[in-house]
Tab-separated table of C-alpha atoms in Angstrom:
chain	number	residue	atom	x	y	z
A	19	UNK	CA	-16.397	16.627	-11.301
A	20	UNK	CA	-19.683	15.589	-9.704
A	21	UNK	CA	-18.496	13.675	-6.674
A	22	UNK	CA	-19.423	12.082	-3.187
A	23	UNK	CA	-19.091	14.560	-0.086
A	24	UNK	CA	-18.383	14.396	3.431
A	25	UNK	CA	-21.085	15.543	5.763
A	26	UNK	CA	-19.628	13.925	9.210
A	27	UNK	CA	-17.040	12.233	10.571
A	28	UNK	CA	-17.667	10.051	13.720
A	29	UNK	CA	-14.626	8.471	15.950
A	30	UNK	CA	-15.476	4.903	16.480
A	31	UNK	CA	-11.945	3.684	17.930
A	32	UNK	CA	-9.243	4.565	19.702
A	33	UNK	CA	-6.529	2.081	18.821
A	34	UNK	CA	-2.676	1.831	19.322
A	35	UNK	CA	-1.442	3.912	16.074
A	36	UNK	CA	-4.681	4.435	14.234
A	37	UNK	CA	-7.937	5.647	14.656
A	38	UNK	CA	-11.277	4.651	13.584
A	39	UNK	CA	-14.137	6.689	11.996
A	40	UNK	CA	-17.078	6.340	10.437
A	41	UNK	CA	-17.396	8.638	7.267
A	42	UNK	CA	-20.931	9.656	6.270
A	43	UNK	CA	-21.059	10.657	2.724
A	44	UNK	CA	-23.525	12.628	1.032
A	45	UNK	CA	-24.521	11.587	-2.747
A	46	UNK	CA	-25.510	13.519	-5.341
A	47	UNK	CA	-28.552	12.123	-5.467
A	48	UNK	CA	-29.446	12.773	-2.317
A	49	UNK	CA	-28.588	9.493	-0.197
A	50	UNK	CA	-25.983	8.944	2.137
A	51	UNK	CA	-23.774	6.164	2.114
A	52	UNK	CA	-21.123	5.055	4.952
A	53	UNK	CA	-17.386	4.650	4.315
A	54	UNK	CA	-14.672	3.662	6.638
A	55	UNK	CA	-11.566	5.701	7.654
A	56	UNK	CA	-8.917	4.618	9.505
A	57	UNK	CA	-6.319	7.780	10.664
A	58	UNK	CA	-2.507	6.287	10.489
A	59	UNK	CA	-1.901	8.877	13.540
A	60	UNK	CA	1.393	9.805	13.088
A	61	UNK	CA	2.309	9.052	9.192
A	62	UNK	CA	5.420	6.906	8.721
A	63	UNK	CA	8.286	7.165	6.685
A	64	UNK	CA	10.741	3.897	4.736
A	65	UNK	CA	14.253	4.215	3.401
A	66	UNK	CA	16.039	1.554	0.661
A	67	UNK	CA	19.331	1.260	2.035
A	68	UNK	CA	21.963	0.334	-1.389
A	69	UNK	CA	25.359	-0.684	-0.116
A	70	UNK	CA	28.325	-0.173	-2.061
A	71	UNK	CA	28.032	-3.302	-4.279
A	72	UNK	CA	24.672	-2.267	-5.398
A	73	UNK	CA	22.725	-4.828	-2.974
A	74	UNK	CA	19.617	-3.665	-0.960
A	75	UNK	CA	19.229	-3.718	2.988
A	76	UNK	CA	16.438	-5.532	3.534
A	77	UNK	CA	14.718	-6.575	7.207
A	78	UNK	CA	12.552	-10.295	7.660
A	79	UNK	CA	9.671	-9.937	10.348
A	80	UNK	CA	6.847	-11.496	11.732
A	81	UNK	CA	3.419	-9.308	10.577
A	82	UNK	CA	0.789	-10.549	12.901
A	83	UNK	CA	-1.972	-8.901	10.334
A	84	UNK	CA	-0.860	-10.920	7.219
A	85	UNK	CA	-0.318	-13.769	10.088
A	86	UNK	CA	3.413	-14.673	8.014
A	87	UNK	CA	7.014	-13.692	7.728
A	88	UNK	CA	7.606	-10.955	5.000
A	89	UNK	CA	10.964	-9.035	3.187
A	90	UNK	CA	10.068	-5.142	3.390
A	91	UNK	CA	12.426	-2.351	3.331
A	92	UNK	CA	13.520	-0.771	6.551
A	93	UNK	CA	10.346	1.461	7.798
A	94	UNK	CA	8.576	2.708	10.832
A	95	UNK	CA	6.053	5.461	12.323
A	96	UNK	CA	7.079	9.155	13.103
A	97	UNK	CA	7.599	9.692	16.837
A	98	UNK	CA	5.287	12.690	16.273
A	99	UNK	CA	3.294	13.785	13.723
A	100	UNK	CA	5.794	16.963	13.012
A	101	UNK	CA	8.796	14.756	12.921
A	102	UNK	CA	10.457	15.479	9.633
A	103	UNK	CA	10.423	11.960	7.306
A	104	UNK	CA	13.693	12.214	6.375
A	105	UNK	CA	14.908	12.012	9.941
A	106	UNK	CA	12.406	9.438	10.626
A	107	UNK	CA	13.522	7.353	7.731
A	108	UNK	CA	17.325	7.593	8.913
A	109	UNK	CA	16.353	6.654	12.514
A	110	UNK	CA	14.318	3.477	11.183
A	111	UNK	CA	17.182	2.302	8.897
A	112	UNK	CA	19.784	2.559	11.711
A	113	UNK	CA	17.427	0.960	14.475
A	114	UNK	CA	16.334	-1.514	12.375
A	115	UNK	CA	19.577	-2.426	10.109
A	116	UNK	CA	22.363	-1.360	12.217
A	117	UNK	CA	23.479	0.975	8.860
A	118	UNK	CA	23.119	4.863	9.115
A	119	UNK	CA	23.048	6.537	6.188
A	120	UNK	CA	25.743	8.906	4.257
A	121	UNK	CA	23.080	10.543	2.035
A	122	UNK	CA	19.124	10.251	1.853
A	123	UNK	CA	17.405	10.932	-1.460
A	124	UNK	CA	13.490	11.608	-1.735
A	125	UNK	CA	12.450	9.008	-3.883
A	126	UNK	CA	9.101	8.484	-4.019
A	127	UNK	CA	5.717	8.852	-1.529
A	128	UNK	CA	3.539	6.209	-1.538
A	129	UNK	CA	-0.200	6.356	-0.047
A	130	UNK	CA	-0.852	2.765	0.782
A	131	UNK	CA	-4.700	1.979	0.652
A	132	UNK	CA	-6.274	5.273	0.384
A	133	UNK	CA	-9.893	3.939	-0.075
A	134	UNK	CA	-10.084	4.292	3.398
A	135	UNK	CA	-6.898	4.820	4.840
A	136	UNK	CA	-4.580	8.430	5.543
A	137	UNK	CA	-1.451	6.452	5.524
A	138	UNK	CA	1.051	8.443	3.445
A	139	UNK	CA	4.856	7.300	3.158
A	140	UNK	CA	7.505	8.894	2.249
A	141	UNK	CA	9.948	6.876	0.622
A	142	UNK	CA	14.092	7.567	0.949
A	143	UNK	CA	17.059	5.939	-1.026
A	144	UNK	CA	20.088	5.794	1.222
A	145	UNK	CA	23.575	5.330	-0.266
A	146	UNK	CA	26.993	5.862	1.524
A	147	UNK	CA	26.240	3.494	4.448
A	148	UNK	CA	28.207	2.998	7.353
A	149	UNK	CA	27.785	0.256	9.729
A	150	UNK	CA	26.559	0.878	13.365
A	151	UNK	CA	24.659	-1.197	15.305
A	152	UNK	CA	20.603	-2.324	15.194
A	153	UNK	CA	18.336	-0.968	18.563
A	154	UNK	CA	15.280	-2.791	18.213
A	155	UNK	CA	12.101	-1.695	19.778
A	156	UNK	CA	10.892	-4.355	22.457
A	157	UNK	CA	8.370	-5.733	20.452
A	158	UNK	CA	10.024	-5.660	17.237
A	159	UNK	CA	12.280	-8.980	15.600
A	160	UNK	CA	13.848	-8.993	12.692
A	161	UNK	CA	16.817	-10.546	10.468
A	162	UNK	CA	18.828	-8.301	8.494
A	163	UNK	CA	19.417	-9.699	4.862
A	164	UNK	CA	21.137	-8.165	2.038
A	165	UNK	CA	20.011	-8.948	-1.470
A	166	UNK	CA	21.423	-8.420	-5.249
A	167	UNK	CA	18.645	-5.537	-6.597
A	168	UNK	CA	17.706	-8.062	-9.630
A	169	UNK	CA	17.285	-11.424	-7.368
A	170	UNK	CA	14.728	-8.649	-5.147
A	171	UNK	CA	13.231	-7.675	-8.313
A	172	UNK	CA	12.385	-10.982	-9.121
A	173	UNK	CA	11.150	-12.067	-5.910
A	174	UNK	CA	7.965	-9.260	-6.840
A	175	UNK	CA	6.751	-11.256	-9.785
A	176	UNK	CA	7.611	-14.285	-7.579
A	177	UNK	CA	5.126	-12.779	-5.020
A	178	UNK	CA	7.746	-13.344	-2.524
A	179	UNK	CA	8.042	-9.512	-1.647
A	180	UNK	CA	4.204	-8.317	-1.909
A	181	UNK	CA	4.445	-5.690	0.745
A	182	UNK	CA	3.254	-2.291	-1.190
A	183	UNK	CA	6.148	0.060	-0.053
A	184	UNK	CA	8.754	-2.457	-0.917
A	185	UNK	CA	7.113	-3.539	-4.064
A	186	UNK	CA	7.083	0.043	-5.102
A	187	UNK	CA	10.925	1.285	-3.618
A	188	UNK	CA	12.512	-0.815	-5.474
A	189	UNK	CA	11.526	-0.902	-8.755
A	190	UNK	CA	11.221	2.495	-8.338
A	191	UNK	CA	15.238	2.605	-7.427
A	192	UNK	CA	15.952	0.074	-10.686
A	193	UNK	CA	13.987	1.966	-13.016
A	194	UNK	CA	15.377	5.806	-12.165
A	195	UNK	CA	19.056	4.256	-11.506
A	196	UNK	CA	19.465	0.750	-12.440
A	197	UNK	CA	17.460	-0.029	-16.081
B	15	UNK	CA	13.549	-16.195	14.783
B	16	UNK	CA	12.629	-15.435	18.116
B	17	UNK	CA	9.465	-13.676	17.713
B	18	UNK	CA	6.264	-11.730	19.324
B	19	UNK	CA	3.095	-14.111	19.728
B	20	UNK	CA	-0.789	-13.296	19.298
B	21	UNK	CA	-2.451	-14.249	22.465
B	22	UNK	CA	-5.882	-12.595	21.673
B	23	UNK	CA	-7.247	-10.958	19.302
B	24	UNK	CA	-10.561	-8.908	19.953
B	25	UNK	CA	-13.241	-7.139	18.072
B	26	UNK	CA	-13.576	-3.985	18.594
B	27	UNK	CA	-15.937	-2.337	15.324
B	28	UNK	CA	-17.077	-3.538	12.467
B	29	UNK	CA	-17.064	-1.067	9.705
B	30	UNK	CA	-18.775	-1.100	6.157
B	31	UNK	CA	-15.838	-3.127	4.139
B	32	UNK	CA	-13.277	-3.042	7.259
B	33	UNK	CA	-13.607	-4.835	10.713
B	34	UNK	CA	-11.338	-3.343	13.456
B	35	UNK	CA	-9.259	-5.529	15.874
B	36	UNK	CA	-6.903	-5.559	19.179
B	37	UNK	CA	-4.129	-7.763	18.757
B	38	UNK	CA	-2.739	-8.367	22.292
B	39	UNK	CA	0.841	-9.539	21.827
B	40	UNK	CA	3.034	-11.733	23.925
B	41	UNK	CA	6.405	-10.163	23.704
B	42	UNK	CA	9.428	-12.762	24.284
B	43	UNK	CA	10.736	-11.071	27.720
B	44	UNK	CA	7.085	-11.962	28.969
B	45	UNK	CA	5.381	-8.574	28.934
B	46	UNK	CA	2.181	-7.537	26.118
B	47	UNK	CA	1.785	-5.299	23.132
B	48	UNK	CA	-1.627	-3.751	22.114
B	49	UNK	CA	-1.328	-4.229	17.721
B	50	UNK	CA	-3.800	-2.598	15.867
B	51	UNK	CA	-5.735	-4.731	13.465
B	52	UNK	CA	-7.763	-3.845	10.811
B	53	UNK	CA	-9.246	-6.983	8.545
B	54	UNK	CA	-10.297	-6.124	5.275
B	55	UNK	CA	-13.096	-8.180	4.938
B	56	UNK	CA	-13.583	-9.550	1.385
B	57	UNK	CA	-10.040	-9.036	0.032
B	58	UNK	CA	-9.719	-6.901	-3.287
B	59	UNK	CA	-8.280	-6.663	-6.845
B	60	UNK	CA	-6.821	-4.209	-9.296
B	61	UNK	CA	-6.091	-4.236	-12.609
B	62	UNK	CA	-3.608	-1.987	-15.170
B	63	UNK	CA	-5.228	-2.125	-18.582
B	64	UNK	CA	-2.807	-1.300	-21.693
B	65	UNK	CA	-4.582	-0.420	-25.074
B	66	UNK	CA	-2.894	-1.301	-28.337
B	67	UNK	CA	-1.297	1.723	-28.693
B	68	UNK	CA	0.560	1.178	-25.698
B	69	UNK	CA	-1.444	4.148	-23.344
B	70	UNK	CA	-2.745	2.471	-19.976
B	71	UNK	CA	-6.317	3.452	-18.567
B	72	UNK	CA	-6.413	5.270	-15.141
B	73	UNK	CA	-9.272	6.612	-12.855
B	74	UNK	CA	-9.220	9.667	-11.363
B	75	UNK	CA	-11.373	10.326	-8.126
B	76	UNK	CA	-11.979	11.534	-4.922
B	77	UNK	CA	-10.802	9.908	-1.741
B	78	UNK	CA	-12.489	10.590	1.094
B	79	UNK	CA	-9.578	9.585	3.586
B	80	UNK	CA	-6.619	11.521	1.808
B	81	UNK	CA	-9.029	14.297	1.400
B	82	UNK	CA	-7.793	14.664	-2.282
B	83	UNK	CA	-8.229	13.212	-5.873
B	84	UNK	CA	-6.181	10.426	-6.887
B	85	UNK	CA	-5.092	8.676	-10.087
B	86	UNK	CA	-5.259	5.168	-9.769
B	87	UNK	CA	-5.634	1.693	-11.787
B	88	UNK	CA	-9.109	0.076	-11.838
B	89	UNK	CA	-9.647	-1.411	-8.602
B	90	UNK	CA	-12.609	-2.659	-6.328
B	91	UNK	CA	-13.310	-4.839	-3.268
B	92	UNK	CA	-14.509	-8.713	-3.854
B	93	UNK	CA	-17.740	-9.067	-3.453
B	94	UNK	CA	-17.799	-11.653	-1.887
B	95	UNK	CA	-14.349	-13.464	0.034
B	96	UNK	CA	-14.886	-16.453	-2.317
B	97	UNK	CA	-15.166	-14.746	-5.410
B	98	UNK	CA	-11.849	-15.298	-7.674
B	99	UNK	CA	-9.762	-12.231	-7.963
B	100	UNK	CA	-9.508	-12.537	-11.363
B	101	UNK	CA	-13.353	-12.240	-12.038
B	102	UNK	CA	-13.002	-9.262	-9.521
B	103	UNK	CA	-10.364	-7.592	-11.495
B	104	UNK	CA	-12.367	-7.811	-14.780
B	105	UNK	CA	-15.638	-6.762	-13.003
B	106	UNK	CA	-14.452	-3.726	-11.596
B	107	UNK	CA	-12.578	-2.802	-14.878
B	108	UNK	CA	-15.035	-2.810	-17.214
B	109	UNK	CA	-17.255	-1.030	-14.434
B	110	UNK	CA	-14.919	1.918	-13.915
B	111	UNK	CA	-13.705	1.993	-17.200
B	112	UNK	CA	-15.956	1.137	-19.869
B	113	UNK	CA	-13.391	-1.526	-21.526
B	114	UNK	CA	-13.990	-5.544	-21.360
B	115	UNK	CA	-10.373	-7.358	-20.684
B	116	UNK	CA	-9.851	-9.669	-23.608
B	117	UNK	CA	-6.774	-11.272	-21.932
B	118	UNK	CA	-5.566	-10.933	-18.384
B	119	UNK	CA	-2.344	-11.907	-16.650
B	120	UNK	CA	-1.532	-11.847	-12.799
B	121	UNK	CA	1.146	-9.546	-13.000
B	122	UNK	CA	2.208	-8.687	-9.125
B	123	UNK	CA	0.208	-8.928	-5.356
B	124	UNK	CA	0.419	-6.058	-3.263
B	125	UNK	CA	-0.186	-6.456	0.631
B	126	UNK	CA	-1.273	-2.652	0.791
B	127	UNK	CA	-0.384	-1.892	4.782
B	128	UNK	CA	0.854	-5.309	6.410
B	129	UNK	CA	1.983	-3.632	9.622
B	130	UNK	CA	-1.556	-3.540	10.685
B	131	UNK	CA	-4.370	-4.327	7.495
B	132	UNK	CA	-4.453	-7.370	6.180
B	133	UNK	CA	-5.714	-6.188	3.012
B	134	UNK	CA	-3.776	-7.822	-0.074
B	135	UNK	CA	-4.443	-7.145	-3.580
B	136	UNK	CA	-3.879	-9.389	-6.948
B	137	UNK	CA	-2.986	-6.985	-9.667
B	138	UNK	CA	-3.601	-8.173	-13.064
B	139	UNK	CA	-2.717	-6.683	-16.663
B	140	UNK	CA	-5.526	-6.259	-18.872
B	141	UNK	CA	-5.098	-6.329	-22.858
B	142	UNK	CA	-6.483	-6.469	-26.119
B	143	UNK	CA	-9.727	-4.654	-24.699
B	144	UNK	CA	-12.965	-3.926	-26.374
B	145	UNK	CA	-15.082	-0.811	-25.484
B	146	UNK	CA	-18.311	-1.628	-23.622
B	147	UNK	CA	-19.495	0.997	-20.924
B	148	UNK	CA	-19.228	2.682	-17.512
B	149	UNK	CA	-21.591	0.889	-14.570
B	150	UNK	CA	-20.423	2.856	-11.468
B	151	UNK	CA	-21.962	2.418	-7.835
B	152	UNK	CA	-24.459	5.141	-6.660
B	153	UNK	CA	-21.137	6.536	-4.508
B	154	UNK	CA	-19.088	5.973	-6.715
B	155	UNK	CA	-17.845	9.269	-9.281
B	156	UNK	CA	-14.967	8.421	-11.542
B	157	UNK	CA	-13.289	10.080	-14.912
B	158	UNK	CA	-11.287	7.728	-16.966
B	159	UNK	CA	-7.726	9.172	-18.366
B	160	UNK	CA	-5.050	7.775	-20.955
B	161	UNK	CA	-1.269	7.980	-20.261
B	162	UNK	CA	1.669	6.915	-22.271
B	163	UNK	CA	3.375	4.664	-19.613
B	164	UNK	CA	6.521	7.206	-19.497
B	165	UNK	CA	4.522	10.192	-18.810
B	166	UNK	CA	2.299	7.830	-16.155
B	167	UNK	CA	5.844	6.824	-14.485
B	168	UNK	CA	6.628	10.300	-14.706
B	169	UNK	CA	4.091	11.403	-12.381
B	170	UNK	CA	4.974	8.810	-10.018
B	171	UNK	CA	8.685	10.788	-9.490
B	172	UNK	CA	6.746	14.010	-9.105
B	173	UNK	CA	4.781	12.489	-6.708
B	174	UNK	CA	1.270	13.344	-8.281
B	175	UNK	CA	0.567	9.257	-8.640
B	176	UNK	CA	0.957	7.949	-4.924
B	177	UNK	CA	-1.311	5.385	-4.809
B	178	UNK	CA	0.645	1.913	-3.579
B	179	UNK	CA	-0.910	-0.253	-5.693
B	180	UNK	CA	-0.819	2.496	-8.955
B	181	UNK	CA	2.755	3.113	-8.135
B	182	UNK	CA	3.598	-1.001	-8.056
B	183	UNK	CA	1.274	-1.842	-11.121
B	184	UNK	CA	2.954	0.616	-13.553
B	185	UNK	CA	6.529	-0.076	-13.147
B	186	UNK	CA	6.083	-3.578	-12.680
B	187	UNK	CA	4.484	-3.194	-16.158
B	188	UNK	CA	7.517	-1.254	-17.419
B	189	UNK	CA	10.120	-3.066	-15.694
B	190	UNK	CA	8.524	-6.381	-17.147
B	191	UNK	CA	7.777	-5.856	-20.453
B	192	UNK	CA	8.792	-2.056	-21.829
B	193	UNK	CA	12.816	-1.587	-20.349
């Protein structure tokens, strides 16, 4: 189709785990327009840990952007950009839940704003857990709860749980495995 | 819980729809954190409309930032912060799709990327709609498609619908009202 198409991309910002460009487009009609793009550096990678008796492993933390406590699945960047997700997934879901997983299956990749935004994550289900211990980074605090997958469910249309990744694992784990 | 702390928080670009922060953190054992954070400006909505035969209407277009085309719901950016999201939703529908909402319901809210975007989106579901027509932006280059919802969810296994808020619209949808 007839479409919008990059002529440049300028870097604008170096920050912590992103990047910062300015995107000039080209139009079909001649004009230019600018568009934003912000480069997730490394990519990241999130895992929905399912215990035996069917509840989810879910971690409670303090998101200084949305300025409020949220419920999101286990999740975290790749070390570098060539680390595999799956073992990215399985070192974020031990670190942060103190459970290491048995068995990780793909579930789902999820591209979270891509308007302006490279951020792609892959998305794990983890069954067969066993119970290690958590090794938080030294900025990162978070609670550990462990919910029944229909009282999480709920807490989407409740707008409890909002966060896109965790909005999309699991219903995406209820309706391959649990309608 | 024990928690990091925002002790300053300074501009460092403004982009077209995005504005680009550094978040320096206070970390509990008294050192600092550099956070990325990226501020969405106006906020944004989405919407999945469902004709009466059951098929829901889906965009597909290019994305600069994933380099790739996508298959999305109807979505746009407020125009301006105080503008209701449901007007937003409606708007951006009937611009992108050529159908008029005759009822909507809030249906979910998806913070997109709350690790460092404060970007949050209401997603409504459109129905009984009436066919008006297509208003797209000068950069803007869009072809409408209709999916039954099972082959739509389908693609979201196979990976070929990513898109966060796409991915959390549909089976919210499904799991809601079509189990």
């Amino acid at each position: 189709m007839d479409r919008v198409k990059r002529k440049e991309r300028i870097l604008k910002y170096r920050g912590a785990i992103v990047d910062v460009y300015d995107d000039i487009m080209e139009i079909p009609d001649g004009s230019t327009a600018h568009w934003d793009y912000i480069e997730h550096r490394n990519g990241a990678a999130a895992v929905l840990p399912v215990l035996e008796d069917g509840r989810v492993v879910l971690v409670r933390q303090y998101r200084s952007a949305l300025d409020q406590e949220t419920l999101e699945i286990p999740a975290g960047a790749k070390e570098e950009k060539e680390e595999p997700s799956m073992e990215c997934a399985a070192r974020e879901m031990e670190e942060e839940t103190g459970y290491r997983p048995g068995s990780l299956e793909k579930l789902i990749t999820v591209c979270t704003t891509g308007a302006f935004c490279n951020e792609s994550i892959d998305v794990y289900l983890a069954r067969n857990l066993t119970k290690t211990s958590q090794h938080l980074d030294r900025d990162e605090f978070l609670n550990v709860e462990f919910w029944d997958l229909d009282e999480a469910c709920s807490k989407i249309y409740s707008m409890e749980i909002k966060d896109a990744k965790t909005v999309s694992a699991l219903l995406a784990y209820k309706n391959k495995y649990c309608k």
